[in-house]
Every structure is written in C-alpha cells, then in structure tokens.
Coordinates of C-alpha atoms in Angstrom, one line a residue:
M191 CA 188.1 141.8 75.2
S192 CA 190.4 139.3 72.7
E193 CA 190.7 137.6 74.5
K194 CA 187.3 137.4 76.0
T195 CA 184.1 136.5 74.4
I196 CA 179.8 137.1 76.2
D197 CA 178.8 134.5 75.3
H198 CA 175.5 134.7 77.1
T199 CA 173.1 137.9 78.2
A200 CA 169.9 137.2 80.4
E201 CA 168.5 139.3 83.4
V202 CA 168.8 137.3 85.8
L203 CA 172.0 136.0 86.8
I204 CA 171.3 133.0 90.0
V205 CA 175.5 131.9 90.7
G206 CA 174.3 128.8 92.2
A207 CA 172.3 125.1 91.8
G208 CA 171.1 124.0 95.6
P209 CA 167.8 124.2 96.3
V210 CA 167.8 128.0 96.3
G211 CA 169.1 128.9 92.8
L212 CA 167.1 126.4 91.1
T213 CA 163.9 127.4 93.5
L214 CA 164.6 130.6 92.4
A215 CA 165.4 130.1 88.2
N216 CA 161.4 128.0 88.6
L217 CA 159.9 131.3 89.8
L218 CA 161.6 133.7 87.4
G219 CA 161.4 131.3 84.9
G220 CA 157.9 131.1 85.2
Y221 CA 157.2 134.8 84.9
G222 CA 159.3 134.6 81.2
V223 CA 162.1 136.2 82.9
S224 CA 165.0 135.0 81.5
V225 CA 168.2 133.5 83.7
V226 CA 171.2 132.3 82.9
L227 CA 171.9 130.1 86.3
V228 CA 175.8 128.0 86.7
E229 CA 176.9 126.0 89.3
A230 CA 180.6 125.3 89.9
R231 CA 180.1 121.5 89.9
T232 CA 179.6 119.5 87.3
E233 CA 176.4 117.6 89.4
L234 CA 173.9 118.2 91.9
I235 CA 175.0 117.8 95.7
D236 CA 174.3 114.3 96.5
Y237 CA 175.8 114.1 100.0
P238 CA 172.9 113.5 103.1
R239 CA 171.2 117.3 103.8
G240 CA 168.7 118.8 104.4
V241 CA 165.2 116.6 106.0
G242 CA 162.7 118.9 106.5
M243 CA 160.2 120.7 105.0
D244 CA 158.1 123.4 106.4
D245 CA 154.4 124.1 105.0
E246 CA 155.2 127.5 103.2
S247 CA 158.0 125.5 101.9
F248 CA 155.6 123.1 99.8
R249 CA 153.3 125.7 99.2
T250 CA 156.1 127.8 97.2
I251 CA 156.7 124.4 94.9
Q252 CA 152.7 124.7 94.5
T253 CA 153.3 128.2 93.1
M254 CA 156.3 126.2 91.1
G255 CA 153.9 123.3 90.1
L256 CA 156.1 120.5 91.2
V257 CA 153.5 119.3 93.3
D258 CA 153.4 116.1 92.0
T259 CA 157.3 114.8 91.2
V260 CA 158.9 116.2 94.4
S261 CA 156.1 115.3 96.9
Q262 CA 156.7 111.5 95.7
H263 CA 160.2 112.4 97.7
T264 CA 158.2 113.4 100.9
V265 CA 156.9 111.9 103.9
P266 CA 153.4 114.4 105.7
H267 CA 153.2 115.1 108.9
H268 CA 156.9 114.2 110.2
I269 CA 155.7 113.6 113.9
M270 CA 159.6 114.7 115.9
R271 CA 160.1 113.6 119.3
L272 CA 162.9 115.2 122.0
V273 CA 163.8 112.8 124.1
N274 CA 166.6 112.4 127.0
G275 CA 169.1 109.6 127.3
R276 CA 166.0 107.4 129.1
G277 CA 163.9 107.8 126.4
Q278 CA 161.4 109.4 127.5
V279 CA 159.5 111.8 125.7
L280 CA 160.0 115.1 126.4
V281 CA 158.3 116.9 124.0
T282 CA 156.6 115.3 120.9
N283 CA 155.8 117.7 118.0
D284 CA 152.5 116.9 116.0
P285 CA 151.5 120.1 114.5
A286 CA 148.1 119.1 112.7
T287 CA 147.2 122.4 111.1
D288 CA 147.0 123.1 107.7
E289 CA 146.3 126.6 107.5
F290 CA 148.8 127.2 104.9
G291 CA 146.6 124.4 102.4
W292 CA 149.9 121.6 103.6
P293 CA 151.4 119.8 106.6
R294 CA 153.4 121.5 108.4
K295 CA 156.3 119.3 108.5
H296 CA 157.4 117.0 105.8
G297 CA 160.1 114.8 105.6
F298 CA 162.4 114.8 102.3
V299 CA 165.4 113.9 100.7
Q300 CA 166.7 116.8 99.0
P301 CA 169.4 115.0 96.6
L302 CA 166.6 113.8 95.0
V303 CA 163.6 117.1 95.1
D304 CA 167.3 119.3 94.2
R305 CA 166.4 117.1 90.7
E306 CA 163.7 117.9 90.2
L307 CA 163.7 121.5 90.4
L308 CA 166.4 121.5 88.6
A309 CA 164.0 118.8 85.9
G310 CA 161.3 121.9 86.4
L311 CA 163.8 124.0 84.9
D312 CA 163.2 122.6 81.0
R313 CA 159.8 123.5 81.2
F314 CA 161.7 127.2 80.8
D315 CA 162.2 127.7 77.0
A316 CA 164.3 131.4 79.0
V317 CA 166.3 130.0 81.7
T318 CA 169.8 127.8 80.8
V319 CA 171.8 125.7 82.9
R320 CA 175.2 125.5 82.6
M321 CA 177.0 122.9 85.5
G322 CA 181.1 123.2 85.7
T323 CA 181.3 126.6 85.3
E324 CA 182.5 128.5 88.6
L325 CA 182.6 132.1 88.4
I326 CA 184.9 134.1 89.4
D327 CA 184.5 138.0 88.9
L328 CA 181.8 140.4 88.8
T329 CA 181.9 144.2 87.6
E330 CA 179.0 146.5 88.0
Q331 CA 177.7 148.6 85.6
P332 CA 175.0 151.7 85.2
D333 CA 173.4 149.7 83.4
G334 CA 173.8 145.9 84.4
V335 CA 177.0 143.3 85.6
V336 CA 179.6 141.8 83.5
A337 CA 180.1 138.3 85.0
R338 CA 183.5 136.0 84.1
V339 CA 182.9 132.8 84.5
R340 CA 184.9 129.6 84.2
S341 CA 184.4 126.5 82.7
G342 CA 186.9 125.2 82.1
E343 CA 190.1 126.2 80.7
A344 CA 188.3 128.5 78.7
E345 CA 187.0 132.4 80.0
T346 CA 183.8 133.9 78.9
E347 CA 181.5 136.9 79.8
I348 CA 177.7 137.0 80.7
R349 CA 176.2 140.7 80.6
T350 CA 172.4 140.3 83.1
R351 CA 170.1 142.8 85.3
Y352 CA 171.3 141.5 88.6
V353 CA 173.1 138.4 89.6
V354 CA 172.1 137.0 92.3
G355 CA 174.1 134.8 94.8
C356 CA 172.9 131.0 96.1
E357 CA 176.2 129.5 96.1
G358 CA 176.8 128.7 99.9
G359 CA 178.1 129.8 103.0
R360 CA 182.0 130.5 100.9
S361 CA 179.8 132.7 98.4
F362 CA 182.3 134.3 96.1
T363 CA 178.9 136.8 95.7
R364 CA 179.5 137.5 99.0
S365 CA 182.0 138.2 99.5
H366 CA 182.1 141.0 96.3
L367 CA 179.4 142.9 98.2
G368 CA 181.8 143.3 100.9
A369 CA 179.7 141.8 103.9
E370 CA 180.1 140.7 106.7
F371 CA 179.6 137.4 107.9
E372 CA 178.1 138.0 111.7
G373 CA 177.3 135.2 114.0
L374 CA 178.6 131.8 115.9
S375 CA 180.3 129.1 114.8
P376 CA 179.4 126.3 118.1
S377 CA 182.8 124.0 118.0
T378 CA 180.2 120.9 117.7
R379 CA 180.9 119.0 115.1
W380 CA 178.7 116.2 113.9
V381 CA 178.7 112.7 111.4
V382 CA 175.6 112.6 109.7
V383 CA 175.4 109.0 107.7
D384 CA 172.0 108.1 105.6
I385 CA 171.3 104.2 105.4
E386 CA 169.4 102.9 103.3
N387 CA 167.0 99.9 102.9
D388 CA 165.9 101.3 107.0
P389 CA 167.5 99.6 109.2
L390 CA 164.9 100.2 111.7
G391 CA 162.1 100.2 109.3
T392 CA 159.3 103.2 111.2
P393 CA 159.1 106.4 110.5
N394 CA 160.3 108.0 113.8
V395 CA 162.6 111.4 113.8
Y396 CA 163.7 111.4 117.8
L397 CA 166.0 114.3 118.6
G398 CA 168.1 112.7 121.1
A399 CA 169.1 114.4 123.7
D400 CA 171.3 112.4 126.0
P401 CA 174.1 114.3 127.5
R402 CA 176.3 110.1 126.4
R403 CA 176.2 111.5 122.9
P404 CA 173.2 113.8 121.4
Y405 CA 171.7 112.2 118.4
V406 CA 169.3 112.0 116.3
S407 CA 167.2 110.1 114.1
I408 CA 165.0 110.4 111.6
G409 CA 162.2 107.8 108.6
L410 CA 163.0 109.5 105.8
P411 CA 160.7 108.8 101.9
H412 CA 161.9 105.5 100.4
G413 CA 163.4 103.3 103.2
I414 CA 165.7 105.8 104.3
R415 CA 167.1 106.0 108.1
R416 CA 169.1 109.3 108.6
F417 CA 171.4 108.8 111.6
E418 CA 173.7 112.4 113.2
F419 CA 175.4 111.2 116.4
M420 CA 178.0 114.4 118.4
L421 CA 182.0 114.1 118.2
F422 CA 183.9 115.8 120.8
D423 CA 186.3 117.7 121.4
D424 CA 188.9 114.9 121.4
E425 CA 187.4 112.5 118.8
P426 CA 189.0 113.4 115.6
T427 CA 187.2 113.7 112.7
D428 CA 189.3 110.9 110.6
L429 CA 187.6 108.5 113.2
V430 CA 184.5 108.1 111.3
D431 CA 186.2 106.2 108.9
D432 CA 186.7 104.0 110.9
E433 CA 184.3 101.1 111.2
A434 CA 184.6 99.6 114.7
F435 CA 183.8 103.8 116.2
M436 CA 180.6 104.3 113.7
A437 CA 179.7 100.8 114.1
S438 CA 180.1 101.8 118.1
L439 CA 178.0 104.4 117.4
L440 CA 175.3 102.9 115.8
R441 CA 175.2 99.9 118.2
P442 CA 172.7 101.1 121.2
H443 CA 170.4 102.0 117.8
L444 CA 170.6 98.8 115.9
P445 CA 169.3 95.5 116.2
N446 CA 173.1 95.1 114.6
P447 CA 175.4 97.9 114.0
H448 CA 176.9 95.7 110.9
G449 CA 176.4 95.6 106.7
L450 CA 175.0 98.4 106.9
E451 CA 173.6 100.4 103.2
V452 CA 175.1 103.4 103.5
I453 CA 174.2 106.2 100.9
G454 CA 176.6 108.8 102.4
Q455 CA 178.7 110.0 105.1
R456 CA 179.9 113.4 106.5
V457 CA 180.6 115.4 109.2
F458 CA 179.5 118.9 109.7
T459 CA 179.9 121.9 111.9
H460 CA 177.3 123.9 112.4
H461 CA 176.8 128.0 112.3
G462 CA 175.0 130.4 113.1
R463 CA 175.7 133.9 111.3
I464 CA 173.7 136.1 109.0
A465 CA 175.2 138.5 106.2
S466 CA 175.3 142.5 107.1
T467 CA 173.7 143.1 103.7
F468 CA 171.2 141.0 101.4
R469 CA 172.0 143.4 98.4
R470 CA 174.3 146.0 97.3
G471 CA 172.7 148.1 94.2
R472 CA 172.5 144.8 91.4
I473 CA 173.8 141.9 93.2
L474 CA 171.9 140.1 95.7
I475 CA 172.4 137.2 98.0
A476 CA 169.9 134.3 98.7
G477 CA 170.0 131.3 101.1
D478 CA 173.0 130.0 102.2
A479 CA 175.4 133.2 100.6
A480 CA 172.8 135.3 103.1
H481 CA 172.5 133.3 106.3
L482 CA 173.8 129.9 108.0
M483 CA 171.7 128.3 110.8
P484 CA 172.4 124.7 112.9
V485 CA 170.5 121.7 111.9
W486 CA 167.9 121.7 114.6
L487 CA 164.6 123.0 113.3
G488 CA 165.3 122.6 110.0
Q489 CA 165.3 125.8 109.1
G490 CA 168.4 126.2 106.9
W491 CA 166.6 124.9 103.8
N492 CA 163.6 126.3 104.6
S493 CA 164.8 130.2 105.3
G494 CA 166.2 130.0 101.6
I495 CA 163.3 128.8 99.8
R496 CA 161.5 131.8 101.8
D497 CA 164.3 134.2 100.7
A498 CA 163.7 133.0 96.4
T499 CA 160.1 133.2 97.2
N500 CA 160.4 137.1 98.0
L501 CA 163.2 137.6 95.3
A502 CA 161.5 136.2 92.8
W503 CA 158.6 138.3 92.3
K504 CA 160.4 141.6 93.2
L505 CA 163.2 141.0 90.6
T506 CA 159.5 140.7 87.5
S507 CA 157.5 143.6 89.6
V508 CA 161.3 145.7 88.7
L509 CA 162.5 143.8 85.4
R510 CA 158.8 144.8 84.0
G511 CA 158.7 148.5 84.7
L512 CA 156.1 148.2 87.2
C513 CA 158.2 149.5 90.4
D514 CA 161.2 151.3 91.0
D515 CA 164.8 149.4 91.8
T516 CA 164.0 150.8 95.4
L517 CA 161.6 148.0 96.1
L518 CA 165.1 145.3 95.9
D519 CA 166.0 147.3 99.1
T520 CA 162.2 145.6 101.0
Y521 CA 164.0 142.1 100.6
D522 CA 166.6 142.9 103.0
A523 CA 164.0 144.6 105.2
E524 CA 161.6 142.1 105.4
R525 CA 164.1 138.9 105.3
R526 CA 167.1 139.8 107.0
D527 CA 164.8 140.0 110.4
H528 CA 163.0 136.8 110.8
A529 CA 166.3 135.0 109.2
K530 CA 167.8 136.2 112.3
A531 CA 164.8 135.0 114.5
M532 CA 165.2 131.4 112.8
I533 CA 169.5 131.7 114.2
D534 CA 168.7 133.1 117.3
L535 CA 166.1 130.1 117.9
N536 CA 168.1 127.2 116.6
M537 CA 170.6 128.1 118.4
I538 CA 168.6 127.6 121.3
A539 CA 167.2 124.0 120.3
G540 CA 170.9 123.3 119.8
S541 CA 171.8 123.7 123.3
V542 CA 169.1 122.2 124.6
M543 CA 169.8 119.0 122.9
T544 CA 173.1 118.9 123.5
A545 CA 173.4 120.1 127.5
R546 CA 174.8 117.8 129.9
G547 CA 174.9 118.0 133.0
A548 CA 173.3 119.5 136.1
K549 CA 172.0 121.3 133.1
A550 CA 170.9 118.1 131.5
R551 CA 168.3 117.1 134.6
V552 CA 167.2 121.3 135.1
R553 CA 166.0 120.7 130.7
D554 CA 164.0 117.2 131.9
L555 CA 162.3 118.1 135.1
A556 CA 161.3 121.7 133.4
A557 CA 160.5 119.5 130.1
R558 CA 157.8 117.4 132.6
A559 CA 156.6 120.0 134.0
V560 CA 155.7 122.2 130.7
T561 CA 153.9 119.3 129.4
R562 CA 151.9 118.5 132.5
V563 CA 150.1 122.4 131.2
P564 CA 148.5 121.9 128.4
S565 CA 148.3 125.5 126.7
L566 CA 152.2 125.0 127.4
R567 CA 152.2 121.3 125.7
D568 CA 149.6 122.5 122.4
W569 CA 152.3 125.4 121.9
L570 CA 155.3 122.9 121.7
T571 CA 153.2 119.7 119.8
D572 CA 151.7 122.6 117.1
M573 CA 155.4 124.5 116.7
R574 CA 153.5 127.6 118.1
F575 CA 157.3 128.4 119.3
K576 CA 158.8 128.7 115.6
P577 CA 158.5 132.3 114.8
M578 CA 156.3 132.6 111.4
P579 CA 157.6 135.0 109.3
R580 CA 155.7 138.5 109.8
Y581 CA 157.1 141.9 108.0
R582 CA 156.8 144.8 109.2
R583 CA 158.7 147.2 107.3
G584 CA 158.5 146.9 103.7
V585 CA 155.3 146.0 100.8
V586 CA 152.6 146.6 103.1
V587 CA 150.4 149.2 104.4
D588 CA 149.0 149.6 108.2
Q589 CA 145.9 148.7 109.1
G590 CA 144.6 151.1 111.3
D591 CA 146.0 154.5 108.7
L592 CA 147.1 152.9 105.5
L593 CA 150.6 153.6 106.1
P594 CA 152.6 152.3 103.1
G595 CA 155.8 150.5 103.8
T596 CA 155.0 149.9 107.7
C597 CA 151.8 147.9 110.0
E598 CA 151.6 147.7 113.7
D599 CA 150.8 144.7 115.1
T600 CA 147.8 145.4 116.8
V601 CA 145.0 147.1 114.3
R602 CA 144.1 150.5 116.0
N603 CA 140.4 151.3 116.7
R604 CA 139.1 153.5 114.2
F605 CA 136.1 152.3 113.4
F606 CA 132.9 150.7 115.0
A607 CA 133.9 147.0 113.8
Q608 CA 137.8 147.8 114.4
V609 CA 135.9 147.9 118.2
D610 CA 134.1 145.2 117.7
A611 CA 136.4 142.6 115.8
P612 CA 137.4 139.2 117.7
N613 CA 140.7 139.3 116.4
K614 CA 143.1 143.0 117.3
V615 CA 146.0 141.1 115.4
S616 CA 146.2 142.7 112.3
P617 CA 147.1 140.0 109.2
V618 CA 149.3 142.5 107.6
G619 CA 152.9 141.1 106.8
V620 CA 151.3 137.7 107.5
Q621 CA 150.8 134.5 104.3
F622 CA 147.2 134.4 104.2
I623 CA 145.0 130.8 104.9
Q624 CA 145.2 128.5 101.8
P625 CA 141.8 126.3 102.3
R626 CA 140.2 124.5 99.6
V627 CA 137.4 126.2 97.4
S628 CA 135.4 125.6 94.4
T629 CA 134.6 127.6 91.3
V630 CA 132.6 127.6 88.2
T631 CA 135.1 125.7 86.4
A632 CA 137.6 123.5 89.4
D633 CA 135.5 121.3 91.9
D634 CA 137.4 121.1 95.5
V635 CA 141.3 122.8 94.7
L636 CA 143.2 124.9 96.7
L637 CA 143.2 129.1 96.6
D638 CA 146.2 129.7 95.5
D639 CA 145.5 127.6 92.7
V640 CA 143.2 129.8 91.5
S641 CA 144.2 133.0 92.8
G642 CA 147.7 132.2 90.8
P643 CA 150.9 132.9 91.5
W644 CA 150.4 137.2 90.9
W645 CA 148.8 139.6 93.3
S646 CA 145.5 139.0 93.7
V647 CA 142.7 141.1 95.5
V648 CA 140.3 139.2 97.7
A649 CA 136.9 140.4 98.9
W650 CA 134.2 139.1 101.1
G651 CA 130.9 138.8 99.7
N652 CA 131.8 141.7 96.8
D653 CA 132.6 142.3 93.6
P654 CA 136.1 144.4 93.6
R655 CA 136.0 145.3 90.6
R656 CA 132.6 147.7 92.0
L657 CA 135.2 149.0 94.8
F658 CA 137.7 151.1 92.1
D659 CA 136.5 153.9 89.6
D660 CA 138.0 153.6 86.1
R661 CA 141.0 154.3 86.5
E662 CA 142.3 151.9 89.8
L663 CA 140.4 149.1 88.3
R664 CA 143.3 150.1 84.4
V665 CA 146.3 150.3 87.4
L666 CA 144.9 147.1 89.2
D667 CA 145.0 145.9 85.9
R668 CA 149.1 147.0 84.4
L669 CA 150.0 144.8 88.0
G670 CA 148.5 142.2 87.0
V671 CA 146.1 141.9 89.8
H672 CA 144.0 138.9 90.0
L673 CA 139.8 140.0 91.1
L674 CA 138.5 137.4 93.6
A675 CA 135.1 137.4 95.3
V676 CA 134.3 134.8 98.0
F677 CA 130.8 134.0 99.3
P678 CA 129.9 131.1 101.3
E679 CA 128.6 128.0 99.4
S680 CA 124.0 129.0 99.7
Q681 CA 125.2 131.9 97.9
F682 CA 127.7 130.4 94.9
E683 CA 125.2 130.2 92.0
W684 CA 123.2 133.6 93.1
A685 CA 126.7 135.4 92.6
Q686 CA 127.5 134.1 89.3
R687 CA 124.1 134.9 88.5
E688 CA 124.4 138.6 90.5
Y689 CA 128.3 139.1 88.4
A690 CA 127.7 137.2 85.4
G691 CA 129.2 140.1 83.7
S692 CA 132.5 140.8 85.3
S693 CA 135.5 139.6 84.9
T694 CA 136.5 138.5 88.7
T695 CA 136.5 134.9 90.0
I696 CA 133.3 134.1 91.9
V697 CA 134.8 132.2 94.8
S698 CA 133.0 129.3 96.9
D699 CA 133.8 128.8 100.5
T700 CA 132.3 125.2 100.3
R701 CA 134.8 124.8 104.0
G702 CA 133.9 127.8 105.7
R703 CA 137.7 128.8 106.6
L704 CA 137.3 132.0 104.9
K705 CA 133.8 133.0 106.1
S706 CA 136.2 131.9 109.8
W707 CA 139.2 134.3 108.5
F708 CA 137.1 137.2 107.7
D709 CA 134.6 136.9 110.9
D710 CA 137.6 136.9 113.0
R711 CA 138.9 140.1 111.9
A712 CA 137.7 144.1 110.3
V713 CA 138.4 143.4 107.6
G714 CA 136.1 143.2 104.0
V715 CA 139.1 143.1 101.0
V716 CA 142.7 141.5 101.1
F717 CA 145.9 142.4 98.8
L718 CA 147.8 139.3 98.1
R719 CA 151.6 139.3 97.0
P720 CA 152.7 137.6 94.3
D721 CA 154.4 135.3 97.4
R722 CA 151.2 134.7 99.0
F723 CA 151.5 138.3 102.2
I724 CA 149.5 140.0 102.9
A725 CA 150.0 143.1 101.3
A726 CA 146.8 145.1 102.6
T727 CA 143.5 145.1 104.2
C728 CA 140.4 147.0 104.5
L729 CA 136.9 148.3 104.6
A730 CA 135.3 148.3 101.1
Q731 CA 134.9 151.7 101.7
Q732 CA 138.2 152.4 102.2
A733 CA 139.7 149.8 99.3
P734 CA 140.8 152.6 96.7
Q735 CA 142.7 154.7 99.1
T736 CA 144.1 150.9 100.2
V737 CA 145.4 150.6 96.1
T738 CA 146.8 154.3 96.7
A739 CA 148.9 153.5 99.6
L740 CA 150.6 150.2 98.3
L741 CA 151.4 151.1 95.3
S742 CA 153.6 154.0 97.2
A743 CA 154.5 150.6 99.5
M744 CA 155.9 148.4 96.4
S745 CA 157.7 151.1 94.8
A746 CA 155.6 151.4 91.6
T747 CA 156.5 153.4 88.6
D748 CA 154.8 156.3 87.5
A749 CA 153.8 154.8 84.6
V750 CA 151.7 151.9 86.7
R751 CA 150.1 155.3 89.1
T752 CA 149.0 157.1 85.6
D753 CA 146.8 156.5 82.6
T754 CA 150.0 157.0 80.9
G755 CA 152.2 155.1 79.2
R756 CA 152.4 150.9 78.2
T757 CA 153.2 147.9 80.8
R758 CA 149.9 146.0 80.9
T759 CA 151.1 142.4 82.9
G760 CA 149.4 139.5 82.7
S761 CA 149.6 137.4 78.9
T762 CA 151.6 139.5 77.4
D763 CA 154.7 141.1 80.0
V764 CA 154.4 139.3 82.6
P765 CA 153.8 135.2 81.0
V766 CA 152.6 134.1 84.4
T767 CA 152.6 130.6 82.6
I768 CA 153.4 128.4 86.7
G769 CA 151.3 127.8 88.9
G770 CA 148.8 124.9 90.0
S771 CA 149.4 121.7 92.4
R772 CA 149.5 119.3 89.9

C-alpha cells in the first residue's frame, strides 16, 4: 500500500451523483448511516433530462424533508394529451387521485431538482460528497469492500461495508458484478431541446403521434418549454447542429422558430434493458445502472427513486444489526419485476407513439372507440394502465395464512369478516394511503409526517399496545416501531383521555379516508415499512402472530427476536433525523 492511501471509511459507498445516488444518500444520511458519495464529473449534469415526477417519488421527497426546496421546481397536475397528426386528442391523461398525499403527476426540471438533492446532503455530518472522483476498482472482502478511486492523478482507497452503483447505463459497478444487461435498444433517436422564456407560454403536455414526425411538447416550470423530435434513419445525428434543420422541426409548433433562448439540446437513443441481477454480496446497483427504459411515460427517473427508497431502509437495518444480510436479497426480488413491467409498458407506449401508415390509422380508430366507453376512458385518464408497485415476494406476510416472505393477491377467506369485506384484494405489498390527519400536536398534516420515516403499526379504533404482550412490545421497541391508533374525529378527545398514559400516537381521521380504507377490507391492523409499503395486515387478535411472521420475512436477527443483546433503535442506534413535508 506504499503508493496508495486509505483516505476514507464509510458504511456505504454510493457511486454516481445522479438523482438515484443523491436520493439514496439523503435517505441514508437521515437514518444516521455514514456515506461517501463519489461522482466522476466535477459538476452535476445540467443538460435536458427527466421531466415527469410521480406521486410516489414526491412522497420520497417528503420523507427526505425537501418538499419546500424541490416543489419550487415542479408543476403539479401535469396533464398529458396524446394527439394524432391532425391534432385530434386521442387520449387525455389527467389523474385526479391523491391517495398517496400528492398529485399523481408533476412536471419538473431535473437539473434544478438534482441541485436541491445535493444541497440537502449538507444537513448530514456523516455524508461526504467527492466530485471529480472516479471508481476504478473494487475488491470484495469478508467484512466489506475496498474501492479504489481516482481524483485527478491521485489514487486512493475507500473502505466500506457496502457499495451501491448508481452511475447510469455504462455502470462500472454492474460490469464488476458480471450482470448481463438484457433487453432491446430501439434504433430510433430523438433530439431533445429545452427552451427558456417559453415561446408558447402554456402548461400543456402533448405527445404528438404524428406519422410525419412524432414529437413531444411539454410546458415545464420556470417558463421552460421542452420539444422532442424523432430523427429518421436517414438523418445523421450531426444534422441537429444545422440551425435550418432545427428551425424546420420547430416551425409547425411555433409562430417563429428563430431567435429562441435554447438552454440545452441533445440527441438520445431509447433503451429498454434490465440487469440480470441487482446484487452480488456487498455490491448492489440501482437506477439506470440496473435498468434502462424509454422515456414515454416518464418512468426512468421515478423507477430509480423507487430503487433508492426500497434499498435505503434495508441497508440501514442490516448495518444496525436489526436484520441479517439476507434482507438485501429482497431488494432484487421486490424491485426487478416492477422495473421489468415498466420497461415493457414504455416499449408498448413507444410503438403506439411512433406508429405510421396503416398502424397509425388503426391506432386512431381504436383510441376513438375506447374513449366512447366511460370505464375505459377513465382507465386511461386516471393512469390505471400504469402498473403500481406490488411486492408479492420479500418483506411481506400473506394476509390469509400469515405465511412470511410471500403474499397472494386475493385474501383467502378464514373468518366471516373476510367473507363479508367488500374488497377481497389483499393490500399487502402495495403502498398505504396518505390522507391528512390531526394529532394533539399537529393539525391537518399528512400521515407520513405523523408516522415518521421508519416502521409503524397503524390500528383502527384500538391502542395497538394493548394487542401485544411485554416481550412483543420489547421486540417492536428494538425495531424502532412507531405505534399509531386511528379514531374518527368524533372520538378524538375521548381517545386522548382513555389512552392518556400510552406512548401510542392518537390520530384523528378528520377526513374519513382512513375509515373508508379500513371499512373496505377485513383489516384492523397495518404494519408499515419505512418505504410506506404494507408489510402485513391482520385482524386485531392476529397481531402477535403477525409480528412473528414479519420478523421472519425481514430476516430479523436473533438479538431482535429475543430478549438478549442491545439493538435498540429509535433515537439511539438509528437516529432518524429526516422526515416531514416541511
């Protein structure tokens, strides 16, 4: 080691300061994990990139406590219209739901949001960012990984427990894993142009399925207009440097295609690929390093944020001795299927968008027929065609038989309550709703701001502390679980008096949305993971058995399962400092 020095140690090394690496670093920093984030570039990427943020991703922004700084670069309720070559609207995508606490779609300017994510890391003493630092080698050891990095001419080594590669499609980390990158890369190239001082000045989003030349026109925050145009096979990429050619692309869309204030212009080729594995030992990959997808439905950025949200709490749980290393296997098991489903959907959307000739005429006829059927029209408008993440394997417990590690879509009937429940679809493995609620100390706030960014148990009409014995409560305490009891607003003051001596947080369901959720299902208790997905649900009397099954599903250590060992979480071993929508 005479020519190299070990200049840093960290629990997690993150490679790549794109949105996924920055999100993962913010979440881990909030959990008190020591992180080194390295980025080969000397500055963040500032050219045109992602423009669509889902409500799920905005919920993660909320968990990071960055809503105020990020929201200034967003436009909520981004309405998208698919139009044909004659300007006829084929499909309007205008979801009105806010089940996760935020509008379903936001337009955003990625370089500006990335800067806010980077600035957010200044809050954490345990997070170090090293720009202009390239990963060049990884050496795996029994108790960690030694990463060799280069900054300028100097090479140094970083010792770490885990490495997460978030460095994009050409990921060194994925290559080190030996993972195959399976899928397709359509030959179509698109030129993307971002223009300041929006020459249209409207908030519209149009996907132009024009057989003459497919295009995209998007109104973005801060008076920015994005245009995207497909390039044909006989058009060389360097043609976009010709001002006359670019003016010819813009002329059908603008009163004057000249003298525009262009922020950035690049040519992209769409890809649809997924890595054969997201993990090997202490090395993992996320975001574009793990999967690439065409941009049609704006899911590349959002899928990467889902990866980071899934992985952050699992790494923290292993590093704090709450769970065995096998918990990290569930990251691949949970995220791969949904990422693949999103790739497939985007590939289909691309084929619809770029159809020509007879295919385009069939598409237009089919779209008009579909929009005449209210149920199908609503299915498109509300984005129900987009597969929501549903984890059927991993940190889940089947509601019917309490089997750990897997869950069925439909609840098998065991009790009359399950037979009588209107909704027979199991809620396990999907995100829990986030309505506005009130507590003794907070009025009209989002539920996540009450439950906090770690594990929680939510019970309807019961103090969950009364559902467990002392040993079970000690187990939940070691895991850092926050207990919540939800009551209708009419019972709120009574519940405060009745449970005055309890450490449970009493929640007032001021808008009745939690009651509607519980009323529709044979569920009295919900076990919520830190990523807001439902790990388990049960009737009140089943709560103790459900804890046992959940401990198995999450690979909890013996120290957590028993009364031996010090693994207490909360404000000590897992200093959860992030969270809150403001």
